[in-house]
Amino acid sequence: MQASKNKNTEKAEPFYRLSVPKQKTSSEIINEARNSLRTLRTRRPFTPTEDQRKLFGSGSSRAPQNRPPSVFSLHASSFDLSESRPVSGVRLSPLDHKPVLVTFAKDENSSISLPKPPASAAEVRKVSSARASLFGRTFQGSFLSAKMVLPDQNEEKLDSEEPAMMNNLRRSNNNCLEEQRSYTPFNDESRELICNECISKSEREDFLKGTAGKFLFQLRGERSVNSDGRFADEEQQFPCDQMKEPGINSSRPRITGWKRRVTGLEDETRINESEEEESFWHIKILPILHELEKEDNIENLCLACTKLYQALNEENMLGKRLKRRSVLLKTLYKLVDVDSDPLCLKLAKIILAMKVDGKNLLSVCKLAFKICKNEKNDYIIQNDRFLDCLLEVLRTEDLQKNNEALLYCMGAIKLMSGNAVLLNEMVNKGAVEMLLQLMKQINNIKENDTYFSNLGHLLVQLTATLRNLADLPPARHQLLCSGAVSELCAALEQRVDDKDVCVYIVRIFSKLSFYNDFCAALADCSRCYILFLALLNKYQKKQDLVIRIIFILGNLTAKNNQAREQFFKEKGSVNTLISLFQTYHELDLNTQKWYHEKEGEGKTHPKDPSEAEDVLIKLIRVLANLSIHPSVGAALAAAHRVVELLVTVLEYKSIDDCEELVINAATTISNLSYYKVKSSAVQDKKLHIAEMLLKLLMSNNMDGVVEAVRVFGNLSQYHEICDFIIQKKIYKFMIALLDAKNQDVCFSACGVLLNLTVDKNKRALLMEEGGIGKLVDCLQDFGPADWQLACLICKTLWNYSENITSAASCFGEDTDTLLVLLTSLLDEEIALDYSLDRDLRDYQKLYWEREFKPVAEKLLDRIQSHRFLPTVTITPF
C-alpha cells in the first residue's frame, strides 16, 4: 500500500521542478546548469574599432553636410587678434599732441607708414619658410615693434649692462624697426610720427637694454576712431623726453618709474600694470618671445614654449592676469602656421591656459582635436599633461556660449580615451563626474531651445567617451555612485530621434549591464523599459542598436525576477519581441538562401553568427529568461506565435550552421514546456517538437544533445511523447547517455527514464542495454557529490521495482552492489563531506535529509524485504 502511495506520488511529480525563491548560496552552483527553467548567457555584441580617429564614426547616421567636420584648415589667421586684448570698461580720451616718429641718431628723419588693409585669406594662409616672412606677413608687424613707450626725462635711469648684451638688444630692436618699416608703410604726411628730440648713442643703448618693446606705435586694430571718421591719434604728437645719462647702481636693470605715453587700448592694457609685472615681462617673458620670433628649429621652439609656460605658471600669470597678454598671444598664434604637432601641442597648452574665449577658444580646441587625431601623438600628449587643459575647459566654459568649442574639446578627449594610459588618467582626474555634470547641463536644454540640435553633436562625443571609460572598474564604480543611470536615461529620452546618441548610450548600458550592481540600478529605473521598447519599435531594422538593447534586456531578465515581470507588463512588450523575431527571421532565411545558391561557387556559411542570427540568439535569450517568472512563463507558453517561431528555428536551422541559436531555441522550448497550462502552445505542438528534437539528439554536438534530452525530460510526462520515445528507440539512447560520465548528461537522461517508468508497460525496457547496472554505476560515481542526481536515480529504481517479487530477479547481479551502496549513502558520517565550507555542507545535508534519504530508505527496505525468499524446487519429468 505504501509502495502504491509512493508510486502515485511519483506519477504526479514532474521531472523538473520550479525552484523555490530563496537567497542564493554557493552550493546552488551545482543545480544551476540543470534546472528545468534556465537562464541563458551570451556574448556581448562586438563593436569594431574605428580605423580612423574622427568626430563621428563610419556608422554615423549624420550626413556629412549636417555635422561638424573632422578635417579642417587651421592657420594663424583662424585666431582673432582683437579678442586677445584685455577688455576694459574705461574709455580714454585722445591726447592733445600729434604723434611723432621715434628715431635713433641716423634714423631721425625716417618714417613709418600706417598699416595697409589686411591681406587676402589665401595670402594670409601661406606659411613662409623664413621666420621674418612668417611673423611679418601674417600680422603685418613684429610684436616687439608694435608699440613704443619712451622714458620720461625726469624719471629714474636704467643701469648699464655688459656691452655684449647691449649689442644684442640693439641689434634685435633695430631688426624689429626695420621689419616695421618694411611691412607698415605710412602714406600720409599727417600720419607721420616724428621724434621731438634726438637721442644720443649712449642713451639709445641704455634705452634698448632695458626697455625693448616697452613703447611703441599704435598699429592696426588698436586705434580708436573719432566721430569724424579719423583715428583718434591723428594730427597728435608724442613729445619724446630726453633720457639722462644712466648711472651704475646694480648688476641688473631696475625697471621702475617709467612713464608710458600710449593711446587707446594700450593705456587700458598697461595702466594698472605693477612694477613687479613689468619687471617680470621684460626679464622673463620678453627674451623668450624674442627666441620664438627668431628661432627656426622645431625642438628649440618647443623648448622655448615649455620655458614660457613654466615662467607664466611660476608667477601665477596664466589666465587673464597678464596685462600684456595680447602681445604674447599674438606671438603664439603666428607659430600655429609651423607644421609641427609637438609645437602645436605646446602652443595649445599655453593658449588654453591663458583663458582665451570666443573664436580663439574654438580655434585652439580645433587645434587640440587635430593633434589628437594622430595616434602617434598620444605619447607627447601624455607627457605634456595636456588632458588637464582640456578637462579645465569642460569644467569652466559656458555650455551655450561655447558649444562648438566644447564639441572639439570633447572630441579630443574622446580620441584620447582610445589610449589605455590616457583612459586611466581620465579616471584618476575625475573625468567621469565631470562628464556626468556636463551631461546634466545638456539634459537641461529643452528641445525647443536653439542650442538643442548643436548640443547633440557634443553629446555624441561625451557618450562615446563614457563608453570607453565603462571598461574600467573604478570608472564603473564612479558611474554607479554618481547616478549615471538616471542621466543616461534622461538623455536617451530626449534624444530618441538622434540615432548616434542612442547607440552610444545603449553601448554604455550594454557594457555595464554585465555587472549585477548596475543591473539592479538599471532595473530600478522604471522608465528604461519604455525607452527600450520605443527604440526597438523606432529602429527595428538598425541591427547595431537593436542587438544591444536586446542584449541589455537579456542581462536584466537573467538576474532580476522583478525586471522580468515589469518588462512583460509594459504595453506591447511581447508584440515588439515577436515583430523583431519575424523581421530578423526573414533576414536570416534570405541570407541562408543566398549561401545555398552560392554553394557551388565556394561560398560557405561563415563560422560566426551573421547579424540576423546574432539578433535572434539574443532575442530568444530574452524569451528564455522571461519564462523563469511563473506567471510570465505560463503566458508565453500559451503564446502560439512565440512557440511557432521557436519551432521554426529548429526546422530550418542546423546546429552546424549556428549552434548557439539552435541551442537557445531548444532551451526556451524546454522552459516553456514546464508549464502545464490550458491552451499551451507547447502541448499542442509536442509531437512536432519531438520530431525536431530528434534531429538535434542525433547530432554530434553534445551541448545540443543535452538540450534535446532536457526537453524530452519535460515532454515525456505526456503519454504521446513516451510512445514516441519507444517507437523511435530514443530510450536506448538515454540509457547509453548514462555512460557519459558527466553529471548533467546523466541527470537529464535519468529524468527521461524516470518518466518512462511511470508506465508499467514500459518498465521492462530499463533492463535492456544494461540500464539497471548503468544507473547503479551513476549512483556510485556521483551519489556522494550530487544528492539531486542520487535522488533521481533512486526514484527511477523505485518506479521500476513497484511490482517486485524478488530482488535478484528485479535487479539481477547488481542487487548486492545496490544494497551496499544504499547502506553507505544513508550513513551520515560516511555520506556527508564535512571538509566542505559550511554553506555548501549545510545545503548538501538539507538535500540529503529531505530529498535523498526518504526515497533511498524506502528503496533499501523494499530490496531487503524481497532479497531472501523460499526457493521452490521443480522436479523434472
JSON list of N, CA and C in Angstrom, two decimals, residues 430-488:
[
{"chain": "A", "resi": 430, "resn": "GLY", "atom": "N", "xyz": [39.16, 62.51, -12.27]},
{"chain": "A", "resi": 430, "resn": "GLY", "atom": "CA", "xyz": [37.75, 62.83, -12.03]},
{"chain": "A", "resi": 430, "resn": "GLY", "atom": "C", "xyz": [36.95, 63.13, -13.27]},
{"chain": "A", "resi": 431, "resn": "ALA", "atom": "N", "xyz": [37.36, 62.59, -14.41]},
{"chain": "A", "resi": 431, "resn": "ALA", "atom": "CA", "xyz": [36.66, 62.89, -15.67]},
{"chain": "A", "resi": 431, "resn": "ALA", "atom": "C", "xyz": [35.24, 62.35, -15.67]},
{"chain": "A", "resi": 432, "resn": "VAL", "atom": "N", "xyz": [34.99, 61.23, -14.99]},
{"chain": "A", "resi": 432, "resn": "VAL", "atom": "CA", "xyz": [33.65, 60.62, -15.00]},
{"chain": "A", "resi": 432, "resn": "VAL", "atom": "C", "xyz": [32.63, 61.58, -14.41]},
{"chain": "A", "resi": 433, "resn": "GLU", "atom": "N", "xyz": [32.92, 62.09, -13.23]},
{"chain": "A", "resi": 433, "resn": "GLU", "atom": "CA", "xyz": [31.99, 63.03, -12.59]},
{"chain": "A", "resi": 433, "resn": "GLU", "atom": "C", "xyz": [31.82, 64.30, -13.42]},
{"chain": "A", "resi": 434, "resn": "MET", "atom": "N", "xyz": [32.93, 64.76, -14.02]},
{"chain": "A", "resi": 434, "resn": "MET", "atom": "CA", "xyz": [32.88, 65.96, -14.83]},
{"chain": "A", "resi": 434, "resn": "MET", "atom": "C", "xyz": [31.99, 65.78, -16.06]},
{"chain": "A", "resi": 435, "resn": "LEU", "atom": "N", "xyz": [32.12, 64.63, -16.70]},
{"chain": "A", "resi": 435, "resn": "LEU", "atom": "CA", "xyz": [31.32, 64.35, -17.89]},
{"chain": "A", "resi": 435, "resn": "LEU", "atom": "C", "xyz": [29.84, 64.20, -17.54]},
{"chain": "A", "resi": 436, "resn": "LEU", "atom": "N", "xyz": [29.57, 63.61, -16.41]},
{"chain": "A", "resi": 436, "resn": "LEU", "atom": "CA", "xyz": [28.16, 63.47, -16.00]},
{"chain": "A", "resi": 436, "resn": "LEU", "atom": "C", "xyz": [27.55, 64.83, -15.67]},
{"chain": "A", "resi": 437, "resn": "GLN", "atom": "N", "xyz": [28.35, 65.73, -15.09]},
{"chain": "A", "resi": 437, "resn": "GLN", "atom": "CA", "xyz": [27.86, 67.08, -14.82]},
{"chain": "A", "resi": 437, "resn": "GLN", "atom": "C", "xyz": [27.56, 67.80, -16.13]},
{"chain": "A", "resi": 438, "resn": "LEU", "atom": "N", "xyz": [28.44, 67.63, -17.11]},
{"chain": "A", "resi": 438, "resn": "LEU", "atom": "CA", "xyz": [28.20, 68.24, -18.42]},
{"chain": "A", "resi": 438, "resn": "LEU", "atom": "C", "xyz": [26.96, 67.64, -19.07]},
{"chain": "A", "resi": 439, "resn": "MET", "atom": "N", "xyz": [26.77, 66.34, -18.94]},
{"chain": "A", "resi": 439, "resn": "MET", "atom": "CA", "xyz": [25.58, 65.71, -19.50]},
{"chain": "A", "resi": 439, "resn": "MET", "atom": "C", "xyz": [24.32, 66.26, -18.83]},
{"chain": "A", "resi": 440, "resn": "LYS", "atom": "N", "xyz": [24.40, 66.48, -17.54]},
{"chain": "A", "resi": 440, "resn": "LYS", "atom": "CA", "xyz": [23.25, 67.03, -16.82]},
{"chain": "A", "resi": 440, "resn": "LYS", "atom": "C", "xyz": [22.89, 68.41, -17.35]},
{"chain": "A", "resi": 441, "resn": "GLN", "atom": "N", "xyz": [23.90, 69.23, -17.64]},
{"chain": "A", "resi": 441, "resn": "GLN", "atom": "CA", "xyz": [23.65, 70.55, -18.23]},
{"chain": "A", "resi": 441, "resn": "GLN", "atom": "C", "xyz": [22.99, 70.42, -19.59]},
{"chain": "A", "resi": 442, "resn": "ILE", "atom": "N", "xyz": [23.49, 69.48, -20.39]},
{"chain": "A", "resi": 442, "resn": "ILE", "atom": "CA", "xyz": [22.90, 69.29, -21.73]},
{"chain": "A", "resi": 442, "resn": "ILE", "atom": "C", "xyz": [21.46, 68.81, -21.61]},
{"chain": "A", "resi": 443, "resn": "ASN", "atom": "N", "xyz": [21.20, 67.93, -20.65]},
{"chain": "A", "resi": 443, "resn": "ASN", "atom": "CA", "xyz": [19.84, 67.42, -20.47]},
{"chain": "A", "resi": 443, "resn": "ASN", "atom": "C", "xyz": [18.87, 68.51, -20.04]},
{"chain": "A", "resi": 444, "resn": "ASN", "atom": "N", "xyz": [19.39, 69.57, -19.45]},
{"chain": "A", "resi": 444, "resn": "ASN", "atom": "CA", "xyz": [18.53, 70.67, -19.02]},
{"chain": "A", "resi": 444, "resn": "ASN", "atom": "C", "xyz": [18.13, 71.58, -20.17]},
{"chain": "A", "resi": 445, "resn": "ILE", "atom": "N", "xyz": [18.78, 71.43, -21.32]},
{"chain": "A", "resi": 445, "resn": "ILE", "atom": "CA", "xyz": [18.41, 72.20, -22.51]},
{"chain": "A", "resi": 445, "resn": "ILE", "atom": "C", "xyz": [17.23, 71.51, -23.19]},
{"chain": "A", "resi": 446, "resn": "LYS", "atom": "N", "xyz": [16.15, 72.20, -23.32]},
{"chain": "A", "resi": 446, "resn": "LYS", "atom": "CA", "xyz": [14.93, 71.61, -23.87]},
{"chain": "A", "resi": 446, "resn": "LYS", "atom": "C", "xyz": [14.95, 71.59, -25.40]},
{"chain": "A", "resi": 447, "resn": "GLU", "atom": "N", "xyz": [14.08, 70.78, -25.95]},
{"chain": "A", "resi": 447, "resn": "GLU", "atom": "CA", "xyz": [14.09, 70.53, -27.39]},
{"chain": "A", "resi": 447, "resn": "GLU", "atom": "C", "xyz": [13.81, 71.78, -28.21]},
{"chain": "A", "resi": 448, "resn": "ASN", "atom": "N", "xyz": [13.03, 72.71, -27.67]},
{"chain": "A", "resi": 448, "resn": "ASN", "atom": "CA", "xyz": [12.71, 73.93, -28.43]},
{"chain": "A", "resi": 448, "resn": "ASN", "atom": "C", "xyz": [13.80, 74.99, -28.33]},
{"chain": "A", "resi": 449, "resn": "ASP", "atom": "N", "xyz": [14.86, 74.72, -27.60]},
{"chain": "A", "resi": 449, "resn": "ASP", "atom": "CA", "xyz": [15.96, 75.67, -27.46]},
{"chain": "A", "resi": 449, "resn": "ASP", "atom": "C", "xyz": [16.80, 75.67, -28.73]},
{"chain": "A", "resi": 450, "resn": "THR", "atom": "N", "xyz": [17.34, 76.84, -29.08]},
{"chain": "A", "resi": 450, "resn": "THR", "atom": "CA", "xyz": [18.11, 76.96, -30.32]},
{"chain": "A", "resi": 450, "resn": "THR", "atom": "C", "xyz": [19.40, 76.15, -30.27]},
{"chain": "A", "resi": 451, "resn": "TYR", "atom": "N", "xyz": [19.90, 75.87, -29.06]},
{"chain": "A", "resi": 451, "resn": "TYR", "atom": "CA", "xyz": [21.15, 75.12, -28.94]},
{"chain": "A", "resi": 451, "resn": "TYR", "atom": "C", "xyz": [20.95, 73.61, -28.91]},
{"chain": "A", "resi": 452, "resn": "PHE", "atom": "N", "xyz": [19.71, 73.16, -28.87]},
{"chain": "A", "resi": 452, "resn": "PHE", "atom": "CA", "xyz": [19.42, 71.75, -28.65]},
{"chain": "A", "resi": 452, "resn": "PHE", "atom": "C", "xyz": [20.08, 70.87, -29.71]},
{"chain": "A", "resi": 453, "resn": "SER", "atom": "N", "xyz": [19.94, 71.23, -30.97]},
{"chain": "A", "resi": 453, "resn": "SER", "atom": "CA", "xyz": [20.47, 70.40, -32.05]},
{"chain": "A", "resi": 453, "resn": "SER", "atom": "C", "xyz": [21.99, 70.33, -32.01]},
{"chain": "A", "resi": 454, "resn": "ASN", "atom": "N", "xyz": [22.65, 71.49, -31.84]},
{"chain": "A", "resi": 454, "resn": "ASN", "atom": "CA", "xyz": [24.12, 71.51, -31.82]},
{"chain": "A", "resi": 454, "resn": "ASN", "atom": "C", "xyz": [24.68, 70.74, -30.64]},
{"chain": "A", "resi": 455, "resn": "LEU", "atom": "N", "xyz": [23.97, 70.78, -29.52]},
{"chain": "A", "resi": 455, "resn": "LEU", "atom": "CA", "xyz": [24.45, 70.06, -28.35]},
{"chain": "A", "resi": 455, "resn": "LEU", "atom": "C", "xyz": [24.36, 68.54, -28.54]},
{"chain": "A", "resi": 456, "resn": "GLY", "atom": "N", "xyz": [23.57, 68.12, -29.49]},
{"chain": "A", "resi": 456, "resn": "GLY", "atom": "CA", "xyz": [23.52, 66.69, -29.82]},
{"chain": "A", "resi": 456, "resn": "GLY", "atom": "C", "xyz": [24.87, 66.19, -30.32]},
{"chain": "A", "resi": 457, "resn": "HIS", "atom": "N", "xyz": [25.57, 67.03, -31.12]},
{"chain": "A", "resi": 457, "resn": "HIS", "atom": "CA", "xyz": [26.91, 66.67, -31.59]},
{"chain": "A", "resi": 457, "resn": "HIS", "atom": "C", "xyz": [27.86, 66.49, -30.41]},
{"chain": "A", "resi": 458, "resn": "LEU", "atom": "N", "xyz": [27.76, 67.40, -29.46]},
{"chain": "A", "resi": 458, "resn": "LEU", "atom": "CA", "xyz": [28.61, 67.32, -28.27]},
{"chain": "A", "resi": 458, "resn": "LEU", "atom": "C", "xyz": [28.28, 66.07, -27.46]},
{"chain": "A", "resi": 459, "resn": "LEU", "atom": "N", "xyz": [27.00, 65.75, -27.38]},
{"chain": "A", "resi": 459, "resn": "LEU", "atom": "CA", "xyz": [26.58, 64.59, -26.60]},
{"chain": "A", "resi": 459, "resn": "LEU", "atom": "C", "xyz": [27.10, 63.29, -27.21]},
{"chain": "A", "resi": 460, "resn": "VAL", "atom": "N", "xyz": [27.25, 63.25, -28.52]},
{"chain": "A", "resi": 460, "resn": "VAL", "atom": "CA", "xyz": [27.82, 62.07, -29.17]},
{"chain": "A", "resi": 460, "resn": "VAL", "atom": "C", "xyz": [29.25, 61.84, -28.68]},
{"chain": "A", "resi": 461, "resn": "GLN", "atom": "N", "xyz": [30.04, 62.92, -28.64]},
{"chain": "A", "resi": 461, "resn": "GLN", "atom": "CA", "xyz": [31.43, 62.80, -28.18]},
{"chain": "A", "resi": 461, "resn": "GLN", "atom": "C", "xyz": [31.49, 62.40, -26.71]},
{"chain": "A", "resi": 462, "resn": "LEU", "atom": "N", "xyz": [30.61, 62.97, -25.92]},
{"chain": "A", "resi": 462, "resn": "LEU", "atom": "CA", "xyz": [30.60, 62.70, -24.48]},
{"chain": "A", "resi": 462, "resn": "LEU", "atom": "C", "xyz": [30.25, 61.25, -24.19]},
{"chain": "A", "resi": 463, "resn": "THR", "atom": "N", "xyz": [29.18, 60.77, -24.82]},
{"chain": "A", "resi": 463, "resn": "THR", "atom": "CA", "xyz": [28.76, 59.39, -24.56]},
{"chain": "A", "resi": 463, "resn": "THR", "atom": "C", "xyz": [29.74, 58.38, -25.12]},
{"chain": "A", "resi": 464, "resn": "ALA", "atom": "N", "xyz": [30.40, 58.74, -26.23]},
{"chain": "A", "resi": 464, "resn": "ALA", "atom": "CA", "xyz": [31.43, 57.84, -26.77]},
{"chain": "A", "resi": 464, "resn": "ALA", "atom": "C", "xyz": [32.60, 57.71, -25.79]},
{"chain": "A", "resi": 465, "resn": "THR", "atom": "N", "xyz": [32.92, 58.80, -25.11]},
{"chain": "A", "resi": 465, "resn": "THR", "atom": "CA", "xyz": [33.99, 58.76, -24.10]},
{"chain": "A", "resi": 465, "resn": "THR", "atom": "C", "xyz": [33.57, 57.93, -22.90]},
{"chain": "A", "resi": 466, "resn": "LEU", "atom": "N", "xyz": [32.35, 58.11, -22.45]},
{"chain": "A", "resi": 466, "resn": "LEU", "atom": "CA", "xyz": [31.85, 57.32, -21.32]},
{"chain": "A", "resi": 466, "resn": "LEU", "atom": "C", "xyz": [31.82, 55.83, -21.67]},
{"chain": "A", "resi": 467, "resn": "ARG", "atom": "N", "xyz": [31.53, 55.53, -22.91]},
{"chain": "A", "resi": 467, "resn": "ARG", "atom": "CA", "xyz": [31.54, 54.13, -23.34]},
{"chain": "A", "resi": 467, "resn": "ARG", "atom": "C", "xyz": [32.93, 53.52, -23.15]},
{"chain": "A", "resi": 468, "resn": "ASN", "atom": "N", "xyz": [33.97, 54.26, -23.49]},
{"chain": "A", "resi": 468, "resn": "ASN", "atom": "CA", "xyz": [35.34, 53.76, -23.30]},
{"chain": "A", "resi": 468, "resn": "ASN", "atom": "C", "xyz": [35.69, 53.67, -21.82]},
{"chain": "A", "resi": 469, "resn": "LEU", "atom": "N", "xyz": [35.24, 54.65, -21.05]},
{"chain": "A", "resi": 469, "resn": "LEU", "atom": "CA", "xyz": [35.53, 54.65, -19.61]},
{"chain": "A", "resi": 469, "resn": "LEU", "atom": "C", "xyz": [34.85, 53.48, -18.90]},
{"chain": "A", "resi": 470, "resn": "ALA", "atom": "N", "xyz": [33.72, 53.05, -19.43]},
{"chain": "A", "resi": 470, "resn": "ALA", "atom": "CA", "xyz": [32.95, 51.97, -18.78]},
{"chain": "A", "resi": 470, "resn": "ALA", "atom": "C", "xyz": [33.71, 50.66, -18.72]},
{"chain": "A", "resi": 471, "resn": "ASP", "atom": "N", "xyz": [34.83, 50.55, -19.44]},
{"chain": "A", "resi": 471, "resn": "ASP", "atom": "CA", "xyz": [35.63, 49.33, -19.40]},
{"chain": "A", "resi": 471, "resn": "ASP", "atom": "C", "xyz": [36.42, 49.20, -18.10]},
{"chain": "A", "resi": 472, "resn": "LEU", "atom": "N", "xyz": [36.63, 50.32, -17.40]},
{"chain": "A", "resi": 472, "resn": "LEU", "atom": "CA", "xyz": [37.50, 50.32, -16.23]},
{"chain": "A", "resi": 472, "resn": "LEU", "atom": "C", "xyz": [36.68, 50.18, -14.94]},
{"chain": "A", "resi": 473, "resn": "PRO", "atom": "N", "xyz": [37.06, 49.25, -14.05]},
{"chain": "A", "resi": 473, "resn": "PRO", "atom": "CA", "xyz": [36.32, 49.06, -12.79]},
{"chain": "A", "resi": 473, "resn": "PRO", "atom": "C", "xyz": [36.15, 50.34, -11.96]},
{"chain": "A", "resi": 474, "resn": "PRO", "atom": "N", "xyz": [37.20, 51.17, -11.78]},
{"chain": "A", "resi": 474, "resn": "PRO", "atom": "CA", "xyz": [36.99, 52.40, -10.99]},
{"chain": "A", "resi": 474, "resn": "PRO", "atom": "C", "xyz": [35.97, 53.33, -11.64]},
{"chain": "A", "resi": 475, "resn": "ALA", "atom": "N", "xyz": [35.99, 53.39, -12.97]},
{"chain": "A", "resi": 475, "resn": "ALA", "atom": "CA", "xyz": [35.03, 54.25, -13.68]},
{"chain": "A", "resi": 475, "resn": "ALA", "atom": "C", "xyz": [33.61, 53.71, -13.52]},
{"chain": "A", "resi": 476, "resn": "ARG", "atom": "N", "xyz": [33.46, 52.39, -13.57]},
{"chain": "A", "resi": 476, "resn": "ARG", "atom": "CA", "xyz": [32.13, 51.80, -13.38]},
{"chain": "A", "resi": 476, "resn": "ARG", "atom": "C", "xyz": [31.59, 52.14, -12.00]},
{"chain": "A", "resi": 477, "resn": "HIS", "atom": "N", "xyz": [32.46, 52.07, -11.01]},
{"chain": "A", "resi": 477, "resn": "HIS", "atom": "CA", "xyz": [32.04, 52.41, -9.65]},
{"chain": "A", "resi": 477, "resn": "HIS", "atom": "C", "xyz": [31.60, 53.88, -9.57]},
{"chain": "A", "resi": 478, "resn": "GLN", "atom": "N", "xyz": [32.36, 54.76, -10.22]},
{"chain": "A", "resi": 478, "resn": "GLN", "atom": "CA", "xyz": [32.01, 56.18, -10.20]},
{"chain": "A", "resi": 478, "resn": "GLN", "atom": "C", "xyz": [30.71, 56.43, -10.95]},
{"chain": "A", "resi": 479, "resn": "LEU", "atom": "N", "xyz": [30.51, 55.75, -12.05]},
{"chain": "A", "resi": 479, "resn": "LEU", "atom": "CA", "xyz": [29.27, 55.89, -12.80]},
{"chain": "A", "resi": 479, "resn": "LEU", "atom": "C", "xyz": [28.07, 55.48, -11.95]},
{"chain": "A", "resi": 480, "resn": "LEU", "atom": "N", "xyz": [28.24, 54.40, -11.22]},
{"chain": "A", "resi": 480, "resn": "LEU", "atom": "CA", "xyz": [27.14, 53.91, -10.39]},
{"chain": "A", "resi": 480, "resn": "LEU", "atom": "C", "xyz": [26.85, 54.87, -9.25]},
{"chain": "A", "resi": 481, "resn": "CYS", "atom": "N", "xyz": [27.91, 55.35, -8.61]},
{"chain": "A", "resi": 481, "resn": "CYS", "atom": "CA", "xyz": [27.75, 56.22, -7.43]},
{"chain": "A", "resi": 481, "resn": "CYS", "atom": "C", "xyz": [27.30, 57.63, -7.82]},
{"chain": "A", "resi": 482, "resn": "SER", "atom": "N", "xyz": [27.56, 58.02, -9.05]},
{"chain": "A", "resi": 482, "resn": "SER", "atom": "CA", "xyz": [27.22, 59.39, -9.49]},
{"chain": "A", "resi": 482, "resn": "SER", "atom": "C", "xyz": [25.85, 59.49, -10.15]},
{"chain": "A", "resi": 483, "resn": "GLY", "atom": "N", "xyz": [25.10, 58.41, -10.11]},
{"chain": "A", "resi": 483, "resn": "GLY", "atom": "CA", "xyz": [23.75, 58.46, -10.69]},
{"chain": "A", "resi": 483, "resn": "GLY", "atom": "C", "xyz": [23.73, 58.51, -12.20]},
{"chain": "A", "resi": 484, "resn": "ALA", "atom": "N", "xyz": [24.65, 57.79, -12.82]},
{"chain": "A", "resi": 484, "resn": "ALA", "atom": "CA", "xyz": [24.74, 57.82, -14.28]},
{"chain": "A", "resi": 484, "resn": "ALA", "atom": "C", "xyz": [23.50, 57.26, -14.94]},
{"chain": "A", "resi": 485, "resn": "VAL", "atom": "N", "xyz": [22.85, 56.28, -14.31]},
{"chain": "A", "resi": 485, "resn": "VAL", "atom": "CA", "xyz": [21.69, 55.62, -14.93]},
{"chain": "A", "resi": 485, "resn": "VAL", "atom": "C", "xyz": [20.60, 56.63, -15.25]},
{"chain": "A", "resi": 486, "resn": "SER", "atom": "N", "xyz": [20.26, 57.46, -14.28]},
{"chain": "A", "resi": 486, "resn": "SER", "atom": "CA", "xyz": [19.16, 58.40, -14.49]},
{"chain": "A", "resi": 486, "resn": "SER", "atom": "C", "xyz": [19.51, 59.44, -15.55]},
{"chain": "A", "resi": 487, "resn": "GLU", "atom": "N", "xyz": [20.77, 59.92, -15.57]},
{"chain": "A", "resi": 487, "resn": "GLU", "atom": "CA", "xyz": [21.16, 60.91, -16.56]},
{"chain": "A", "resi": 487, "resn": "GLU", "atom": "C", "xyz": [21.20, 60.31, -17.96]},
{"chain": "A", "resi": 488, "resn": "LEU", "atom": "N", "xyz": [21.71, 59.09, -18.07]},
{"chain": "A", "resi": 488, "resn": "LEU", "atom": "CA", "xyz": [21.74, 58.43, -19.36]},
{"chain": "A", "resi": 488, "resn": "LEU", "atom": "C", "xyz": [20.34, 58.16, -19.89]}
]
